[in-house]
Amino acid sequence: MLTPINPSALGAPKGYSNGMLAPAGGRLLFVAGQIGWDGQGQFVGNGFVEQFAKALDNALTVVREAGGGPQNVARITLYVVDKEEYRACQREVGGKYRELMGQHYPAMALLEVKSLLEPLARVELEITAVV
């Protein structure tokens, strides 16, 4: 459904696409920022990897509710409170990502922020999907 756009002039991206082209007539779904807690507002753990996996799973739950799946995700934006923490567990995060998203690599951005609304949150992510 989505077509990755990776101009050779930019080099080969690792774990993301430079752009994703949506087909005509696709409906956009904007998923609000999701963090690593369950339906009762309890965090799954204090670690970055656990929180990342739960936040991504929560966002994909919204995508599925709209009739899509991981293949419909066009963009992910990650907000992290410590980019060095992300770098330190990047391999584990990649494993959790592939468990949930498979080999689908949408456009992505990662931003380090001073803090998130929930004080225990280590990561928050937003998704834009086309369903």
Coordinates of C-alpha atoms in Angstrom, one line a residue:
M1 CA 0.0 0.0 0.0
L2 CA 2.7 2.5 1.0
T3 CA 5.7 3.0 -1.3
P4 CA 9.1 3.7 0.3
I5 CA 11.0 6.6 -1.2
N6 CA 14.8 6.3 -0.7
P7 CA 16.7 8.5 -3.2
S8 CA 20.2 7.1 -3.9
A9 CA 21.6 10.5 -3.4
L10 CA 20.8 10.2 0.4
G11 CA 22.5 6.9 0.8
A12 CA 20.9 3.7 2.2
P13 CA 18.8 4.3 5.3
K14 CA 19.2 1.9 8.3
G15 CA 16.0 0.9 10.0
Y16 CA 13.8 3.6 8.4
S17 CA 12.7 5.0 5.0
N18 CA 13.5 8.6 3.9
G19 CA 9.9 8.9 2.8
M20 CA 6.7 6.9 2.3
L21 CA 4.3 7.6 -0.5
A22 CA 0.6 6.9 0.2
P23 CA -1.8 5.8 -2.5
A24 CA -4.5 8.1 -3.8
G25 CA -7.7 7.8 -1.7
G26 CA -5.9 6.5 1.5
R27 CA -7.3 7.8 4.7
L28 CA -4.8 9.3 7.2
L29 CA -4.8 8.2 10.8
F30 CA -3.0 10.3 13.3
V31 CA -2.2 8.4 16.5
A32 CA -1.7 10.4 19.6
G33 CA 1.5 10.1 21.6
Q34 CA 1.6 6.7 23.3
I35 CA 3.8 5.7 26.3
G36 CA 4.7 2.4 27.9
W37 CA 1.8 1.9 30.1
D38 CA -1.2 -0.5 30.1
G39 CA -4.9 0.2 30.0
Q40 CA -4.9 0.9 33.8
G41 CA -2.2 3.5 33.5
Q42 CA 0.5 1.3 35.0
F43 CA 3.9 1.4 33.4
V44 CA 5.2 -2.0 32.2
G45 CA 8.6 -1.2 33.7
N46 CA 11.2 1.5 34.2
G47 CA 13.5 0.3 31.4
F48 CA 13.6 2.0 28.0
V49 CA 13.2 -1.2 26.0
E50 CA 10.1 -2.3 27.9
Q51 CA 8.5 1.1 27.6
F52 CA 9.4 1.4 23.9
A53 CA 7.8 -2.0 23.1
K54 CA 4.6 -1.2 25.0
A55 CA 4.3 2.3 23.5
L56 CA 4.7 0.9 20.0
D57 CA 2.2 -1.9 20.8
N58 CA -0.3 0.7 22.1
A59 CA 0.0 2.8 19.0
L60 CA -0.4 -0.3 16.8
T61 CA -3.6 -1.1 18.7
V62 CA -5.0 2.2 17.5
V63 CA -4.0 1.4 13.9
R64 CA -5.6 -2.0 14.1
E65 CA -8.8 -0.6 15.5
A66 CA -8.9 1.7 12.4
G67 CA -8.6 -1.4 10.2
G68 CA -4.8 -1.3 9.5
G69 CA -1.7 -3.0 10.6
P70 CA 2.0 -2.3 10.8
Q71 CA 2.3 -2.2 7.0
N72 CA 0.0 0.9 7.1
V73 CA 2.3 3.0 9.3
A74 CA 3.8 5.8 7.2
R75 CA 5.7 7.7 9.9
I76 CA 6.8 7.2 13.5
T77 CA 8.1 10.1 15.7
L78 CA 10.0 9.1 18.9
Y79 CA 10.4 11.5 21.8
V80 CA 13.1 10.3 24.3
V81 CA 14.2 11.9 27.5
D82 CA 17.8 10.6 27.0
K83 CA 19.2 9.9 23.6
E84 CA 22.2 8.1 25.1
E85 CA 19.9 5.7 26.8
Y86 CA 18.3 5.0 23.4
R87 CA 21.7 4.5 21.8
A88 CA 22.8 2.1 24.6
C89 CA 19.9 -0.2 24.0
Q90 CA 19.4 0.4 20.3
R91 CA 20.0 -3.3 19.4
E92 CA 17.3 -4.5 21.9
V93 CA 14.9 -1.8 20.7
G94 CA 15.5 -3.0 17.1
G95 CA 14.5 -6.5 18.1
K96 CA 11.3 -5.4 19.8
Y97 CA 10.6 -3.2 16.8
R98 CA 10.9 -6.1 14.4
E99 CA 8.7 -8.3 16.6
L100 CA 5.9 -5.7 16.3
M101 CA 6.5 -4.2 12.9
G102 CA 8.2 -7.0 10.9
Q103 CA 10.4 -5.7 8.1
H104 CA 8.3 -2.6 7.5
Y105 CA 10.4 0.6 7.9
P106 CA 8.4 3.8 7.7
A107 CA 9.8 7.3 7.8
M108 CA 11.1 8.0 11.3
A109 CA 12.4 10.8 13.5
L110 CA 13.8 10.8 17.0
L111 CA 13.9 13.8 19.2
E112 CA 15.4 14.2 22.6
V113 CA 13.2 16.2 24.9
K114 CA 13.7 17.7 28.4
S115 CA 10.8 15.6 29.9
L116 CA 7.5 14.0 29.1
L117 CA 4.2 14.7 30.7
E118 CA 4.3 11.5 32.7
P119 CA 7.4 11.7 34.9
L120 CA 8.2 7.9 34.7
A121 CA 7.9 7.8 30.9
R122 CA 11.3 7.3 29.1
V123 CA 9.8 7.4 25.6
E124 CA 6.7 8.5 23.8
L125 CA 5.8 7.9 20.2
E126 CA 3.4 9.1 17.6
I127 CA 2.3 7.3 14.4
T128 CA 0.8 8.5 11.2
A129 CA -0.8 5.7 9.2
V130 CA -2.7 5.4 5.9
V131 CA -5.6 3.0 6.1

